[in-house]
PDB file of C-alpha atoms and ligand atoms in Angstrom:
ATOM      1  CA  UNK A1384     121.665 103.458  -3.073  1.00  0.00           C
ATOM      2  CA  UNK A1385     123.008  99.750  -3.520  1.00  0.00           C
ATOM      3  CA  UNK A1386     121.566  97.472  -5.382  1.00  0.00           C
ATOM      4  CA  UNK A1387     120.645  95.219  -2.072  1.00  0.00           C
ATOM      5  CA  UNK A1388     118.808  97.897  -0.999  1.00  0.00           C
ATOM      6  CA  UNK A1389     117.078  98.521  -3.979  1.00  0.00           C
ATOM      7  CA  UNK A1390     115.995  94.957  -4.428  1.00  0.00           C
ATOM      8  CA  UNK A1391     114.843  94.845  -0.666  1.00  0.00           C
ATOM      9  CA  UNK A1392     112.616  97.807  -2.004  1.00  0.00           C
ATOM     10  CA  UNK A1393     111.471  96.308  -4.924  1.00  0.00           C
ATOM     11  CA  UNK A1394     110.352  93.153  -3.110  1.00  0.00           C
ATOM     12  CA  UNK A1395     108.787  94.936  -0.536  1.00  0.00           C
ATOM     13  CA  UNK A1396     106.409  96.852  -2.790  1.00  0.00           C
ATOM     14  CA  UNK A1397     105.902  93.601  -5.035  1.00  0.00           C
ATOM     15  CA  UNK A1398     104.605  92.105  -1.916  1.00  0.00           C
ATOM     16  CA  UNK A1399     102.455  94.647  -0.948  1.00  0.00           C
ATOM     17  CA  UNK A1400     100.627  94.476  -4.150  1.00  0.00           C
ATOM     18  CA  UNK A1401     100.506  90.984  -4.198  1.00  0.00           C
ATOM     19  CA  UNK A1402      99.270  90.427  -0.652  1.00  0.00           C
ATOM     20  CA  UNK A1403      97.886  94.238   0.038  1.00  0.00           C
ATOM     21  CA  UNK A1404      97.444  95.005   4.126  1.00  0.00           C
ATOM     22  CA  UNK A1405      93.734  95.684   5.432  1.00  0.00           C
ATOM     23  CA  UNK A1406      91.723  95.740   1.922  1.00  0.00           C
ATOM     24  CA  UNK A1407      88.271  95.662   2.002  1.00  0.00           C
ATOM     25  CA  UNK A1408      85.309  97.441   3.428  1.00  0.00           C
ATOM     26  CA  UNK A1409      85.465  98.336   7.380  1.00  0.00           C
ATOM     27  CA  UNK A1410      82.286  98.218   9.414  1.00  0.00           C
ATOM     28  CA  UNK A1411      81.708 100.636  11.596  1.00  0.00           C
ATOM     29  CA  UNK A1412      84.155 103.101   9.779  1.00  0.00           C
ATOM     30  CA  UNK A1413      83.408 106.605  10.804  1.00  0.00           C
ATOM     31  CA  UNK A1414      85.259 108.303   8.174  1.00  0.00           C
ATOM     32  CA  UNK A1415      85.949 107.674   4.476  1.00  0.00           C
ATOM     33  CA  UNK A1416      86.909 108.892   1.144  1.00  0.00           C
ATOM     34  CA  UNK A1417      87.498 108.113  -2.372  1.00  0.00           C
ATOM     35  CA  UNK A1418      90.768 109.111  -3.826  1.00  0.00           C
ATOM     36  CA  UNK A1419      91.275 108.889  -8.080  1.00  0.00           C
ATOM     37  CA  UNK A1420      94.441 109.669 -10.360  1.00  0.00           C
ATOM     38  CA  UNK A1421      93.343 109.804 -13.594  1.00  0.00           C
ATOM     39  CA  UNK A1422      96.828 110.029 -14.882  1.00  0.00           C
ATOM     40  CA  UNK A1423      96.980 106.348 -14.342  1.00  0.00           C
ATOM     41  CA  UNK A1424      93.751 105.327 -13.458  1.00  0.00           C
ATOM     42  CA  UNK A1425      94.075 104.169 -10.068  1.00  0.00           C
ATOM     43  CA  UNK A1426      91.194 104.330  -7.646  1.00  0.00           C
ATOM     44  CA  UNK A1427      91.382 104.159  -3.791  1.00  0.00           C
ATOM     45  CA  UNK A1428      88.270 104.144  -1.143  1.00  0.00           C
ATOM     46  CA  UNK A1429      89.329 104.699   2.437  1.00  0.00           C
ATOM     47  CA  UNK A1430      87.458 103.547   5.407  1.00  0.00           C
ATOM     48  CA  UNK A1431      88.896 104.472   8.804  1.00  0.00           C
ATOM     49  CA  UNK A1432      87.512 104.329  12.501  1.00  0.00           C
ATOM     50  CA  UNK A1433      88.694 107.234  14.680  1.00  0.00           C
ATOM     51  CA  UNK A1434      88.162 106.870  18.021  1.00  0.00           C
ATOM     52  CA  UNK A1435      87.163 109.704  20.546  1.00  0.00           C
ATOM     53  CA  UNK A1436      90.389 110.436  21.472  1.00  0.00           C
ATOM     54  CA  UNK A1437      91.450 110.771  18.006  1.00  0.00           C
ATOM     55  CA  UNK A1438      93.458 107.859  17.571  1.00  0.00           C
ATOM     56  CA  UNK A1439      93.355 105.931  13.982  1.00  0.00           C
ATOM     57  CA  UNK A1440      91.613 102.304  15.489  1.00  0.00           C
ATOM     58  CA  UNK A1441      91.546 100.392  11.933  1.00  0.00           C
ATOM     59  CA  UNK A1442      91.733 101.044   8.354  1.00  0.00           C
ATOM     60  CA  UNK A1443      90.594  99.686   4.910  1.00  0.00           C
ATOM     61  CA  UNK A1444      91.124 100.235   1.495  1.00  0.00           C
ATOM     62  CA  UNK A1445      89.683  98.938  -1.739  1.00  0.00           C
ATOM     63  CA  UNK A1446      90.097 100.313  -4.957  1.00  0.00           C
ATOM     64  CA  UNK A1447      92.406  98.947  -8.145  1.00  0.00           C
ATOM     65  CA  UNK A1448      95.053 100.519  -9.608  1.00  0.00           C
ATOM     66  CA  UNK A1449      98.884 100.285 -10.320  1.00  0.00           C
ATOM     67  CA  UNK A1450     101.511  98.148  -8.187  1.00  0.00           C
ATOM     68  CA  UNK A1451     102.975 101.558  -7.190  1.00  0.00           C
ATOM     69  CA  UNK A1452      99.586 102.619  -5.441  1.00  0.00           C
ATOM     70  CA  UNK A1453      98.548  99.516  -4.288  1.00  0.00           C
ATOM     71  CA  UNK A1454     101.400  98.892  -2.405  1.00  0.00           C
ATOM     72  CA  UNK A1455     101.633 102.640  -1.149  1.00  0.00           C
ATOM     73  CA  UNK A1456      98.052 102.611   0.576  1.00  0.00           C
ATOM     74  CA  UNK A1457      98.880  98.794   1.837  1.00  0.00           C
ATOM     75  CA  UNK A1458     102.139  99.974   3.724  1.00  0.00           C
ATOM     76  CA  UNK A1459     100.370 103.405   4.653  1.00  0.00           C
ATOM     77  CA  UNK A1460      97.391 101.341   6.268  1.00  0.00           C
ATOM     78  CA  UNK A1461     100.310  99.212   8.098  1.00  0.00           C
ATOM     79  CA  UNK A1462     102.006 102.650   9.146  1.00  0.00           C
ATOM     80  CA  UNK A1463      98.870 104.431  10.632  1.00  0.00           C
ATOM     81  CA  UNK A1464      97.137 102.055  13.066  1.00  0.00           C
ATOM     82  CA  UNK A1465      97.205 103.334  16.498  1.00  0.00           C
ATOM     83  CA  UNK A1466      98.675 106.514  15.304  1.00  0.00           C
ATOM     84  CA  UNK A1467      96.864 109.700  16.231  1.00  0.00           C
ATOM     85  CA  UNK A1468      95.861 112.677  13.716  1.00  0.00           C
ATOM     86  CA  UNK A1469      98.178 114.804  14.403  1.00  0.00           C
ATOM     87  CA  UNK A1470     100.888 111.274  13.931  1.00  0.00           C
ATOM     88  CA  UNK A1471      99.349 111.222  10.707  1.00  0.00           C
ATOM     89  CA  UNK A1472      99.423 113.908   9.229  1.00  0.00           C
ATOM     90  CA  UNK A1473     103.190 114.457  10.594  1.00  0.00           C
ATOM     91  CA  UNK A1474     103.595 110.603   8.447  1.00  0.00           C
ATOM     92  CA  UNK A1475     101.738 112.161   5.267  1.00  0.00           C
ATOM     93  CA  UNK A1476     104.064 115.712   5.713  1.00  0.00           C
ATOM     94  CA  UNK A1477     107.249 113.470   5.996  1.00  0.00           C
ATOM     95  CA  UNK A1478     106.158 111.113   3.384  1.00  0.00           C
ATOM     96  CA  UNK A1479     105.390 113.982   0.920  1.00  0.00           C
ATOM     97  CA  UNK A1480     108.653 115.681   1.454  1.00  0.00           C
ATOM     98  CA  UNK A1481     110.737 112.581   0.266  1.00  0.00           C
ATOM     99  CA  UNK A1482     108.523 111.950  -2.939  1.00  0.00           C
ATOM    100  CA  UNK A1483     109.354 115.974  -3.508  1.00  0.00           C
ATOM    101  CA  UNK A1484     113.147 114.942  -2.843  1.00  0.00           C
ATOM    102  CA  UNK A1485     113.668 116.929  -0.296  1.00  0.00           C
ATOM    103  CA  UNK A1486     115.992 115.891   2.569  1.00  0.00           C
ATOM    104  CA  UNK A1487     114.393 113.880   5.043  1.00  0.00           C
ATOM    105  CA  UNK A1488     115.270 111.337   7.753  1.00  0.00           C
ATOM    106  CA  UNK A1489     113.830 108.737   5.980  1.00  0.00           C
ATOM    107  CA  UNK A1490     114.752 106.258   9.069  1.00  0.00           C
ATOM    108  CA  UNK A1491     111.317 107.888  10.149  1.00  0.00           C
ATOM    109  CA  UNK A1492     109.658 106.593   7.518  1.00  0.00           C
ATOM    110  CA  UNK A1493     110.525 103.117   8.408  1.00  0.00           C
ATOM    111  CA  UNK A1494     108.407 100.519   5.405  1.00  0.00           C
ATOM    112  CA  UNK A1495     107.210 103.570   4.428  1.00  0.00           C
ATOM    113  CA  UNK A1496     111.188 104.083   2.552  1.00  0.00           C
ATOM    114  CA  UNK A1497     110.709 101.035  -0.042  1.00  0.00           C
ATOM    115  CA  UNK A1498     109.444 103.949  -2.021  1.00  0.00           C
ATOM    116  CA  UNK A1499     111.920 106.476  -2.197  1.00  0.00           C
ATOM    117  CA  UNK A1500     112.958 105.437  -5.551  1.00  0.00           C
ATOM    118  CA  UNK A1501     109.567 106.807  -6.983  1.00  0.00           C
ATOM    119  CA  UNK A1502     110.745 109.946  -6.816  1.00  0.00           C
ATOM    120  CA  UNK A1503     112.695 109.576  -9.611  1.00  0.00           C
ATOM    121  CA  UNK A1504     109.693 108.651 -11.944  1.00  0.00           C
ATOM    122  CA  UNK A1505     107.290 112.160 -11.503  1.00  0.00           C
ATOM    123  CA  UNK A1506     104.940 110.357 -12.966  1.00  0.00           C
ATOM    124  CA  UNK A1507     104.456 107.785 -10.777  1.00  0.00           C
ATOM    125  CA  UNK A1508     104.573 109.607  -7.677  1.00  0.00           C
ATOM    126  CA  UNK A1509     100.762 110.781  -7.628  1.00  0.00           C
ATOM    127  CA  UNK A1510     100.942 107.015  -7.947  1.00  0.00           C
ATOM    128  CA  UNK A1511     102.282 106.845  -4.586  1.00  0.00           C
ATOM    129  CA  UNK A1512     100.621 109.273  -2.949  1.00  0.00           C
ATOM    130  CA  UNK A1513      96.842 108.750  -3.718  1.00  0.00           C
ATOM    131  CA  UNK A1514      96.145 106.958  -0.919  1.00  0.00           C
ATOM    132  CA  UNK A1515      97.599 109.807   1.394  1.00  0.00           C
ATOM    133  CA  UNK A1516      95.322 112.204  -0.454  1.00  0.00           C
ATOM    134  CA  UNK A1517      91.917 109.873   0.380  1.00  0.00           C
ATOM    135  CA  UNK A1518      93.196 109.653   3.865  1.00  0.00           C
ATOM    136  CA  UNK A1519      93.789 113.550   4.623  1.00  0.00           C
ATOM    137  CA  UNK A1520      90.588 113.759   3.040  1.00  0.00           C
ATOM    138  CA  UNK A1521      88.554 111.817   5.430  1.00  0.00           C
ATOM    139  CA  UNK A1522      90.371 113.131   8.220  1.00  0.00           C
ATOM    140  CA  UNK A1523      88.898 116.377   6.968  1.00  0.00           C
ATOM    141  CA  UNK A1524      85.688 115.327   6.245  1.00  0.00           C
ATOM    142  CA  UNK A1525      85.749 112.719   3.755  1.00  0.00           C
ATOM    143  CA  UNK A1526      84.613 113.045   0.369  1.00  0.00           C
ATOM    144  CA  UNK A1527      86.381 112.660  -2.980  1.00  0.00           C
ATOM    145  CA  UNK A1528      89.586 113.417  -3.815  1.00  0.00           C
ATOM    146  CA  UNK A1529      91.651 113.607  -7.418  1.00  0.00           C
ATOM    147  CA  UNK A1530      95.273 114.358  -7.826  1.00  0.00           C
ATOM    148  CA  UNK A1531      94.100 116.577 -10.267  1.00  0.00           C
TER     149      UNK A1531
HETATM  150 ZN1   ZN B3051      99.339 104.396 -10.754  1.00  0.00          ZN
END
């Protein structure tokens, strides 16, 4: 990877923590869940309103935690508006498979890319994928969640 690239990444996630998409409580949420990692300590509460049809209408988070899953669940809640269950859960597959390294389009991804380079920290990258745990969770039927 350059270094350009890299430091497009970097920013990106710096932003998203600084200025995190959608936090807060949603009203007239229909499904929710709390995610925790207690390798790190970072907390995550979804809120999301499905729609009939099954489409993701809006989205909310709250929780603290580290840059790395702040800024995950802020670009996540950017990626998932308007997107359907089944979109999602094809998003949280393909997201998954790059934090395992495995060879994916990562075009797909689109924001979602700024953090490939977790994958080369295994520590972090429960980090990164805590708020994709609360959200398959209340998809399913909400709850709590741990990456434990
Ligand atoms: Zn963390």
């Amino acid at each position: 990877m350059s270094d350009g690239l890299q430091d497009l990444y970097q920013e990106v996630i710096f932003d998203h923590n600084r200025n995190p998409r959608h936090a807060g409580r949603l009203e007239g949420a229909n499904r929710s869940a709390q995610g925790f990692n207690p390798l790190c300590g970072d907390k995550v509460t979804l809120y999301l309103h499905l729609d009939d049809a099954g489409v993701i209408r809006d989205i909310r988070f709250e929780g603290s935690g580290c840059a790395i899953s702040v800024a995950s669940t802020s670009l996540m809640t950017d990626a998932l508006i308007g997107k359907t269950v089944q979109e999602a859960q094809a998003l949280f597959a393909r997201f998954h498979d790059m934090m395992m390294g495995a060879d994916v389009d990562e075009e797909n991804l689109g924001k979602l890319q700024a953090l490939s380079g977790v994958k080369e920290f295994p520590s972090r990258i429960k980090c990164a994928t805590l708020g994709w745990h609360a959200l398959h969770a209340a998809l399913k039927e909400g709850g709590q969640v741990s990456t434990e």
